[in-house]
Coordinates of N, CA and C and ligand atoms in Angstrom, one line a residue:
X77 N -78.5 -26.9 61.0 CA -77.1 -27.0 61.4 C -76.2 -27.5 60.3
X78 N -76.8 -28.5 59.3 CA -76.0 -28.9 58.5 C -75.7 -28.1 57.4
X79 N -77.1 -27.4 57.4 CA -76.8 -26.2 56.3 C -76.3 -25.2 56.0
X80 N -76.2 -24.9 57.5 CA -75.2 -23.9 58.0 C -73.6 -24.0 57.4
X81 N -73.4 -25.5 58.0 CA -71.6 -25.7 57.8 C -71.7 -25.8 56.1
X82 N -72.7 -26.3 55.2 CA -72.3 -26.5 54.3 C -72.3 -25.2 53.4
X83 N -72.6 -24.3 54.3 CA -72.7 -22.8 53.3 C -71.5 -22.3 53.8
X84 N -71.1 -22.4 55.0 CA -69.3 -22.0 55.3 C -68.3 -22.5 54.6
X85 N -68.3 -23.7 54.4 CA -67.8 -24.9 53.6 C -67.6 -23.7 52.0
X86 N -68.9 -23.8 51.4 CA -68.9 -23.1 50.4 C -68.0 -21.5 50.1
X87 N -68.8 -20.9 51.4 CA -67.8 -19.8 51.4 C -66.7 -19.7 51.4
X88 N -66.0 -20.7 52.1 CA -64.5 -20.5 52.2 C -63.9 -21.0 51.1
X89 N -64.6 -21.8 50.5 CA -64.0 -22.4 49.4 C -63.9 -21.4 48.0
X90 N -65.0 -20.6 47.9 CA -65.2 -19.4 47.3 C -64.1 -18.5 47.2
X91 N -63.9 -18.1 48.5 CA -62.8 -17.2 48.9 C -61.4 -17.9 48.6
X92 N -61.6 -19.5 49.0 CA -59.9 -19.9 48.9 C -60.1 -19.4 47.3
X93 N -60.7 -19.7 46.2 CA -60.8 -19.8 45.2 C -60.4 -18.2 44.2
X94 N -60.8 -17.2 45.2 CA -60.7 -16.1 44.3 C -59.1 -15.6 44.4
X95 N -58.5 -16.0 46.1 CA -57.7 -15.7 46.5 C -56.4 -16.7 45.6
X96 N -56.7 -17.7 45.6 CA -55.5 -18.8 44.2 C -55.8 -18.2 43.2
X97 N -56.8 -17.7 42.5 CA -56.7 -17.1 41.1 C -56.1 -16.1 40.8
X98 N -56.4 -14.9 42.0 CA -55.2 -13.9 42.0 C -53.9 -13.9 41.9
X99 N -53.5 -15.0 43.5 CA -52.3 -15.3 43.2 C -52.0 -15.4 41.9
X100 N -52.6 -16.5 41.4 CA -51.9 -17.4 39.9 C -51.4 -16.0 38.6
X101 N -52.7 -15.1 39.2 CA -52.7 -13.6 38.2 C -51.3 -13.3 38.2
X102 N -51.4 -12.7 39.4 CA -49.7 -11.7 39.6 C -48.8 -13.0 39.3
X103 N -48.5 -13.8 39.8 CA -47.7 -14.9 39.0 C -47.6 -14.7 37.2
X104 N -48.5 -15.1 37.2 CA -48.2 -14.7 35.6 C -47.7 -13.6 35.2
X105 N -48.5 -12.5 35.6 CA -48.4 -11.2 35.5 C -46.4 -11.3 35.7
X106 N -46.4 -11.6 36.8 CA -44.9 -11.1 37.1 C -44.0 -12.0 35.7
X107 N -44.3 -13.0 35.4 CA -43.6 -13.8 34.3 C -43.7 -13.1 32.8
X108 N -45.0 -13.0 33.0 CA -45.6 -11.9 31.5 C -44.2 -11.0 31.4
X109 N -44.1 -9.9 32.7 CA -43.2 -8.9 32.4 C -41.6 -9.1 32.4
X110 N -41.6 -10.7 32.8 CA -40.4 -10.8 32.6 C -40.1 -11.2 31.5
X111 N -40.6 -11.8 30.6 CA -40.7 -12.2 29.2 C -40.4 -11.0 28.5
X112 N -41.4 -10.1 28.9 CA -41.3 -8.8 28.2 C -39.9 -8.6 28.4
X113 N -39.3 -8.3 29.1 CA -38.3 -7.7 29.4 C -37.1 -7.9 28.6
X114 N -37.0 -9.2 28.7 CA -36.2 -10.3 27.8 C -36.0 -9.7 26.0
X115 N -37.6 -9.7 25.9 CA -37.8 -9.7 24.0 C -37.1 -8.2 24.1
X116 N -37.3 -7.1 25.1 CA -37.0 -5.5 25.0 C -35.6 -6.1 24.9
X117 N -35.1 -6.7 25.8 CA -33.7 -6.3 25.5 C -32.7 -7.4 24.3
X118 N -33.5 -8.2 24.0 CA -33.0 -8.7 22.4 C -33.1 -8.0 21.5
X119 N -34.6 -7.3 21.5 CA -34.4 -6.0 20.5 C -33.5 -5.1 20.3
X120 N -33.0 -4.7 21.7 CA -31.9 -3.4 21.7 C -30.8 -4.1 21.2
X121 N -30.6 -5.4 21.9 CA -28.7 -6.0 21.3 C -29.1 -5.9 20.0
X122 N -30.0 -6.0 19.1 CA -30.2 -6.8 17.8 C -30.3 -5.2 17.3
X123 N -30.9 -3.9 17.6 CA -30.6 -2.7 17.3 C -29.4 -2.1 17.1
X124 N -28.5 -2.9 18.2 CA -27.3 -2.4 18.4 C -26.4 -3.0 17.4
X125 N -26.6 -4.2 17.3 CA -25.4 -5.2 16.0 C -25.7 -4.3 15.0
X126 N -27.4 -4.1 14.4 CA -27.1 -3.7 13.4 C -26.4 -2.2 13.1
X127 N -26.6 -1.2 14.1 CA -25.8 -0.4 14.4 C -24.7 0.1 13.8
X128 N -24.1 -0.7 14.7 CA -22.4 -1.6 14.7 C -22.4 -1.3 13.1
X129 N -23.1 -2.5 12.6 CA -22.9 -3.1 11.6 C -22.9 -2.0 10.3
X130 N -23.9 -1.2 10.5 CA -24.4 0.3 9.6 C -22.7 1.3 9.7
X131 N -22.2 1.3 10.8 CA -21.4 2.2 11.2 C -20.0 1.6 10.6
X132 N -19.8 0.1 10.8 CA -18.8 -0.6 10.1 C -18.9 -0.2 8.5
X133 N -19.9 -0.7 7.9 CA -20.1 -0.2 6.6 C -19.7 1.1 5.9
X134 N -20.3 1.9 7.1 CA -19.9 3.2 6.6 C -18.4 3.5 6.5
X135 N -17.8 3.2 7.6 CA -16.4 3.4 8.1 C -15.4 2.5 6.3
X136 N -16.0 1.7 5.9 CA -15.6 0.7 5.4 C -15.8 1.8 3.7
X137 N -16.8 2.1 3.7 CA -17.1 3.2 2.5 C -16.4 4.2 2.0
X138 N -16.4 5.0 3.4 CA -15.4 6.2 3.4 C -13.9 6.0 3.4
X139 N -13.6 4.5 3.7 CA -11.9 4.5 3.5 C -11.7 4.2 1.9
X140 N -12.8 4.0 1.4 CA -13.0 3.3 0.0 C -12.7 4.4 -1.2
X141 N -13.8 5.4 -0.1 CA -13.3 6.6 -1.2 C -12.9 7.1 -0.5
X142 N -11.8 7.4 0.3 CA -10.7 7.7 0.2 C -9.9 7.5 -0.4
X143 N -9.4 6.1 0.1 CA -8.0 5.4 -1.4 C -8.3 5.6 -2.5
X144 N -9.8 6.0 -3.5 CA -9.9 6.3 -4.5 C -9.4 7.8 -5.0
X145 N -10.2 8.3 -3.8 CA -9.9 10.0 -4.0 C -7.7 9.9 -4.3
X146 N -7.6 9.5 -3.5 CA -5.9 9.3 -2.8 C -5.1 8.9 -4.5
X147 N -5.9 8.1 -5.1 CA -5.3 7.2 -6.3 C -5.3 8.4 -7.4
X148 N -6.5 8.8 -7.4 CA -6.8 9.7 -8.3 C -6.2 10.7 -8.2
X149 N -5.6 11.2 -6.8 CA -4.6 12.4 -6.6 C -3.3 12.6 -7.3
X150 N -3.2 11.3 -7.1 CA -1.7 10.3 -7.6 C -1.5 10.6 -9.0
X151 N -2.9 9.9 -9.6 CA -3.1 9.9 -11.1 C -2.6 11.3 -11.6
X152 N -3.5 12.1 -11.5 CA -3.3 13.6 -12.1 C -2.0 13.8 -11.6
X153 N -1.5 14.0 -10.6 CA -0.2 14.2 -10.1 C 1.1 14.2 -10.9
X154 N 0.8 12.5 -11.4 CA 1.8 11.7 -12.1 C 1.5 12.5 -14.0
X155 N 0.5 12.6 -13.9 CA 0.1 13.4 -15.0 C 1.2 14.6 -15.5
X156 N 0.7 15.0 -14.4 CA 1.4 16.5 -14.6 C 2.6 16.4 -14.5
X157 N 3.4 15.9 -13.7 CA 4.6 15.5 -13.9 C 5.4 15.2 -15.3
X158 N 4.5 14.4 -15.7 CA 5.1 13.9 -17.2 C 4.9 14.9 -18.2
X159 N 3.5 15.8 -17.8 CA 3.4 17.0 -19.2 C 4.4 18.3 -18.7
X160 N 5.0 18.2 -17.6 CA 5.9 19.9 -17.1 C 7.3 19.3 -18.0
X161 N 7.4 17.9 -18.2 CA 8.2 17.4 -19.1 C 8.7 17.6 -20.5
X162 N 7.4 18.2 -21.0 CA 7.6 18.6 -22.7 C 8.2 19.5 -22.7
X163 N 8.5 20.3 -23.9 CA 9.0 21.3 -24.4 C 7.8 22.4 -24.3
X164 N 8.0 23.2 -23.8 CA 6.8 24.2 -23.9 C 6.6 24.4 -25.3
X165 N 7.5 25.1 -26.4 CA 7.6 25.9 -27.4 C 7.1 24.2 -28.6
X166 N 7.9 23.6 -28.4 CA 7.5 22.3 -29.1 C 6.3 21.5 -28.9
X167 N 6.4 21.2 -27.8 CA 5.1 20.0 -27.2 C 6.0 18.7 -27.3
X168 N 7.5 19.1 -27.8 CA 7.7 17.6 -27.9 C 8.3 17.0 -26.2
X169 N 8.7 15.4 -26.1 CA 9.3 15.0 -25.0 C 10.7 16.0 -24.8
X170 N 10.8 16.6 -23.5 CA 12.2 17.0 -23.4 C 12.2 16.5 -21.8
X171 N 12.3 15.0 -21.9 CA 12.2 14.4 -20.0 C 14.0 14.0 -20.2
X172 N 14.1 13.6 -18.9 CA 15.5 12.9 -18.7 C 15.0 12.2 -17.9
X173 N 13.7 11.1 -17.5 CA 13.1 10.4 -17.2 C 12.8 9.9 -18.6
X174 N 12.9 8.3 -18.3 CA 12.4 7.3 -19.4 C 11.2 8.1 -20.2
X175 N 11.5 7.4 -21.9 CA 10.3 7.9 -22.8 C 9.9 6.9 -23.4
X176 N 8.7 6.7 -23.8 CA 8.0 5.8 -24.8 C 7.7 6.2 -25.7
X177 N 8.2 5.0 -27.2 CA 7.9 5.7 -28.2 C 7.1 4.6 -28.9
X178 N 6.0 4.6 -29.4 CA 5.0 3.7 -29.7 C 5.4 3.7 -31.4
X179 N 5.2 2.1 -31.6 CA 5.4 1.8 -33.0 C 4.0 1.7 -33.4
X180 N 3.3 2.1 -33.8 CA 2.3 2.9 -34.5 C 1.1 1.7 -34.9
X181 N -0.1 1.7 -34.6 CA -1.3 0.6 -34.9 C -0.9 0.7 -36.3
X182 N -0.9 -0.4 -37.2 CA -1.3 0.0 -38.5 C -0.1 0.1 -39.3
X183 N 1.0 0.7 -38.7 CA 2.1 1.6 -39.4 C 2.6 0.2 -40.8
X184 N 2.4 -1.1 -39.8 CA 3.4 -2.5 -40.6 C 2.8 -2.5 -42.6
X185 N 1.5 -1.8 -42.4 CA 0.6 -2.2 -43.6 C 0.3 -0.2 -44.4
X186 N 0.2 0.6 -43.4 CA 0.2 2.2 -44.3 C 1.2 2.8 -44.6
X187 N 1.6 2.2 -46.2 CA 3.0 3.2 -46.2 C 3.6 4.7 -46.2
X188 N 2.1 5.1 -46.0 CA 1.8 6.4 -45.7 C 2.0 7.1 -44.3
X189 N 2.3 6.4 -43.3 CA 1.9 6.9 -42.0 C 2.6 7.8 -41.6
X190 N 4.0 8.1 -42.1 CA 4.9 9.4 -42.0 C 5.0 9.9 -40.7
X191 N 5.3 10.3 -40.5 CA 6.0 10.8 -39.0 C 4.6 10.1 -37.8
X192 N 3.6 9.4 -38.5 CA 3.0 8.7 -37.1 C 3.2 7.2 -37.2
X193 N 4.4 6.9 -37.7 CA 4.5 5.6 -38.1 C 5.0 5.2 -36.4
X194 N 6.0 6.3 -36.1 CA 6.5 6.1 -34.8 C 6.0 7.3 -33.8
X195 N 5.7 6.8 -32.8 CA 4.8 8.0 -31.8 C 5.1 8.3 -30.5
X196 N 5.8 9.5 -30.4 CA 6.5 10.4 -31.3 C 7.9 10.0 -32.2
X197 N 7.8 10.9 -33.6 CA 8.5 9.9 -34.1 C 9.9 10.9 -34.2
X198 N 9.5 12.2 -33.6 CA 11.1 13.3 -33.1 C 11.0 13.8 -32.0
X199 N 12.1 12.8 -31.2 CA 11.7 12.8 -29.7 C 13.2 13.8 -29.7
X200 N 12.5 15.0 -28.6 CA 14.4 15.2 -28.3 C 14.4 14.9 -26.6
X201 N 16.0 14.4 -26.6 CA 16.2 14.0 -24.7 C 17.2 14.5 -24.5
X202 N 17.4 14.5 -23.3 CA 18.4 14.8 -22.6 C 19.5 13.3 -22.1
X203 N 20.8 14.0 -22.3 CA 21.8 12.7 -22.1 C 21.5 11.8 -20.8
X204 N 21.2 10.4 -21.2 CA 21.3 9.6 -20.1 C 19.7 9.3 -19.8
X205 N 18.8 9.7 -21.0 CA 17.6 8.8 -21.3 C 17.2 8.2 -21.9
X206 N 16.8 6.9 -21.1 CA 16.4 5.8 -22.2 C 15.0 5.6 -22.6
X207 N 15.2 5.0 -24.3 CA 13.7 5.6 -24.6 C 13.6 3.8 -25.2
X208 N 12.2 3.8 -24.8 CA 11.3 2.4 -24.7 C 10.5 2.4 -25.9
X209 N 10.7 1.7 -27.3 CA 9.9 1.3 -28.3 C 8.9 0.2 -27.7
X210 N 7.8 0.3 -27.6 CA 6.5 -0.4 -27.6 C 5.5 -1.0 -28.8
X211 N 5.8 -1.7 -29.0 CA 4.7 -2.0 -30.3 C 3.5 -1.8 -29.7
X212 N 2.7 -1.5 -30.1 CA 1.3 -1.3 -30.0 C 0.3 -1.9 -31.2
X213 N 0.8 -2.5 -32.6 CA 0.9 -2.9 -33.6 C 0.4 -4.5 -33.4
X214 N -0.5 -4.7 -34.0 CA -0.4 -6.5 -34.5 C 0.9 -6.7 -35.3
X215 N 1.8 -6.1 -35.7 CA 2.4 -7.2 -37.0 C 4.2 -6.3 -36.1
X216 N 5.2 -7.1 -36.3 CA 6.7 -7.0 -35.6 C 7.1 -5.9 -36.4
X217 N 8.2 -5.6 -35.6 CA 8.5 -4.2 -35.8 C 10.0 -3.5 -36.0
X218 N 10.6 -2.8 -36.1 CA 11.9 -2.7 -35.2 C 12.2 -1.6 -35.3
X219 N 13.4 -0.8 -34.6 CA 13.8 0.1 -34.7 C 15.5 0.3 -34.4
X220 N 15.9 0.4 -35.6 CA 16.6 0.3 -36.3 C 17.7 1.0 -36.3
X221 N 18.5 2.0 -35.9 CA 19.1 2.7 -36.0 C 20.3 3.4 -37.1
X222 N 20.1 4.3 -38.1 CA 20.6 4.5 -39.6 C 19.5 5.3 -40.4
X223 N 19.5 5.5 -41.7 CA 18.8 6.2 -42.6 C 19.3 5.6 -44.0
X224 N 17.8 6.0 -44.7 CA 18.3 5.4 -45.7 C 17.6 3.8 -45.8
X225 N 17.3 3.2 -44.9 CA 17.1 1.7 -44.7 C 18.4 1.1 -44.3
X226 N 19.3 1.9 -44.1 CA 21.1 1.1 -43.6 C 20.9 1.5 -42.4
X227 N 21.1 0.2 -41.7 CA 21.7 0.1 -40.4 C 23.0 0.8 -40.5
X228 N 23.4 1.2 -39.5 CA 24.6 2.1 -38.9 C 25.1 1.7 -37.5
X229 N 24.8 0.5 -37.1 CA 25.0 -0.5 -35.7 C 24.9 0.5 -34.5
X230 N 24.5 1.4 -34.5 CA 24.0 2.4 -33.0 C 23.3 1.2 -31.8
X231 N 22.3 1.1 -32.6 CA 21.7 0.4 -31.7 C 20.4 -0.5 -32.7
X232 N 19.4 -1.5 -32.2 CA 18.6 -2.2 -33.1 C 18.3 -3.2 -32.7
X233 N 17.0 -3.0 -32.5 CA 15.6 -3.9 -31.6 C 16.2 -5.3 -32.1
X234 N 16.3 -5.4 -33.4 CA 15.8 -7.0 -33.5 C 14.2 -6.6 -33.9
X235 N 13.5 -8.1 -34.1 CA 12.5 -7.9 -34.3 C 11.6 -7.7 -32.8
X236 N 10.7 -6.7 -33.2 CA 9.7 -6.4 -31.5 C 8.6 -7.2 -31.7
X237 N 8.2 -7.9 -31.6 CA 7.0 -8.9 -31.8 C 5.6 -7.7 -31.1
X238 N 4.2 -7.8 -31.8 CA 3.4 -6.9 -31.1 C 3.0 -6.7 -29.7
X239 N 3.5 -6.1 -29.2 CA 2.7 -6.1 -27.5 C 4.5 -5.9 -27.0
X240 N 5.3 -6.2 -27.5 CA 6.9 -6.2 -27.1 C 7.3 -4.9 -27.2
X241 N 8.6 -4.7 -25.9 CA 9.2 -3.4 -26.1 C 10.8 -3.7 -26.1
X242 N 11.9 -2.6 -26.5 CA 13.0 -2.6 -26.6 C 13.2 -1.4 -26.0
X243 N 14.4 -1.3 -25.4 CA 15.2 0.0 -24.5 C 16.2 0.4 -25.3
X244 N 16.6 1.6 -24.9 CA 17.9 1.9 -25.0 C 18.2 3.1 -24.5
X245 N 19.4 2.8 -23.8 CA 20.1 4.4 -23.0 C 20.7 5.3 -24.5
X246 N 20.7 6.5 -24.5 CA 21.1 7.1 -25.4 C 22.5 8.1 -23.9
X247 N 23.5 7.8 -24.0 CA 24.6 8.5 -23.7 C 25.3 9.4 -24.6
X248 N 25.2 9.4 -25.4 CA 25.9 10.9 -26.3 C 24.8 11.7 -26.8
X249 N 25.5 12.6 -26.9 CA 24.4 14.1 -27.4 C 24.7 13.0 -29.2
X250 N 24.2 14.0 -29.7 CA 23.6 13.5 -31.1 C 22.3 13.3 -31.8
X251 N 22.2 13.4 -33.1 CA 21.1 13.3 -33.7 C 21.5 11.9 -34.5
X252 N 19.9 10.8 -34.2 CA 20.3 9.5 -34.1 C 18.8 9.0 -35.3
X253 N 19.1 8.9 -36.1 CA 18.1 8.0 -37.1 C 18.1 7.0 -37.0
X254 N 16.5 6.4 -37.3 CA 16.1 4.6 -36.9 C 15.4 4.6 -37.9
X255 N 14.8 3.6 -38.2 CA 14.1 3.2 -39.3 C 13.5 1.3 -38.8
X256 N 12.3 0.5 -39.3 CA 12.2 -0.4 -39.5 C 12.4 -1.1 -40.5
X257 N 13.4 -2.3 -39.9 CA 13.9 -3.2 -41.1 C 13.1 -3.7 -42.2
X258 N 11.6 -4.2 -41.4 CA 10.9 -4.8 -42.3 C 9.9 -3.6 -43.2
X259 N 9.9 -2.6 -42.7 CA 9.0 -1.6 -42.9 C 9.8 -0.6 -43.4
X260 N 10.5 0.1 -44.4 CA 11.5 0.8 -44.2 C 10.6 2.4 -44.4
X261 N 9.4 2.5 -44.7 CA 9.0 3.8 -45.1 C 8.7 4.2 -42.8
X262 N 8.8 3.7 -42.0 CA 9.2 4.1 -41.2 C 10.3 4.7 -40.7
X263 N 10.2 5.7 -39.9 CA 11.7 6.2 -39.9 C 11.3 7.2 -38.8
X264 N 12.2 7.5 -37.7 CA 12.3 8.1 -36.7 C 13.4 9.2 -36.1
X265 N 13.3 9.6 -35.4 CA 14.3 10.4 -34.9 C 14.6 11.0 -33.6
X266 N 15.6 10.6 -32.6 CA 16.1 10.9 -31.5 C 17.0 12.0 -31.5
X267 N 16.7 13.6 -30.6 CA 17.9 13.9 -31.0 C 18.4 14.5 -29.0
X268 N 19.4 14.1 -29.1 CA 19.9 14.1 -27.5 C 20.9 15.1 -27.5
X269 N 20.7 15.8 -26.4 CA 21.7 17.0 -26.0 C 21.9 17.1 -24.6
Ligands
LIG563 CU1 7.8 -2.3 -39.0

């Protein structure tokens, strides 16, 4: 009799035993997949920023070159503009837009430098352009207006210090000789019509 109950005893205890294990299984089980679930969809947000993030980039590239492409359009643009400007038959300036005439690297010290003393140093314009002496030069400069090394008070930088520029509107037709004071084997020529 006693051995009886204590093998029931056993049994059920057996049974409670397999039956709480399972439970605890699927318990887990169910938690396991919810974990999983979780890490799946961190991955995808974190797929997704980067995404984002790839697609921001790109967007950020292509506007990049664009404005370059855009600048560069400009560039040549502005180019051409300035060379439909020359003289065909000459090559020289014939703008009624502003001109630059470069006082020459070097010119202060080669007394030789002859018509590249000033660059260009026979500009012709049209009335009512003003043309911009630039030193380009380490050593001061001027331009002078006269022949000969005489001023003839037209017009006259003063001294241009290197990296400095002077203006001047030319309003009358005429053919206009400059020269530099300090330099006098420079010598130039504007001629306006
Ligand atoms: Cu000079």
């Amino acid at each position: 009799m006693n051995t009886k109950l204590l093998a029931s005893i056993a049994v059920f205890a057996l049974l409670a035993g397999v039956v709480s294990t399972s439970m605890m299984q699927s318990v887990y089980a169910a938690d396991y997949g919810m974990k999983d679930a979780s890490m799946t969809k961190k991955t995808e947000t974190k797929a997704k920023v980067e995404a984002k993030k790839t697609e921001t980039k790109a967007k950020v590239e292509a506007k990049k070159t664009e404005t370059k492409a855009k600048v560069e359009a400009k560039k040549t643009e502005t180019k051409a503009k300035v060379e439909t400007k020359k003289d065909s038959a000459t090559g020289k300036a014939m703008a009624s837009d502003n001109v630059t005439v470069e006082m020459a690297k070097g010119a202060g010290s080669n007394t030789s430098c002859a018509d590249k003393c000033y660059v260009q140093s026979d500009v012709q314009i049209k009335v009512g352009t003003t043309i911009t002496w630039k030193n380009v030069d380490t050593a001061a400069h001027y331009a002078t207006s006269g022949k000969d090394a005489t001023s003839d008070g037209i017009f006259d930088s003063g001294m241009v210090n290197a990296g400095k520029t002077f203006s001047y509107k030319f309003d009358k037709a005429g053919t206009y000789d400059y020269f530099c004071m300090v330099h006098p084997w420079m010598t130039g020529k504007v001629t306006v019509s």
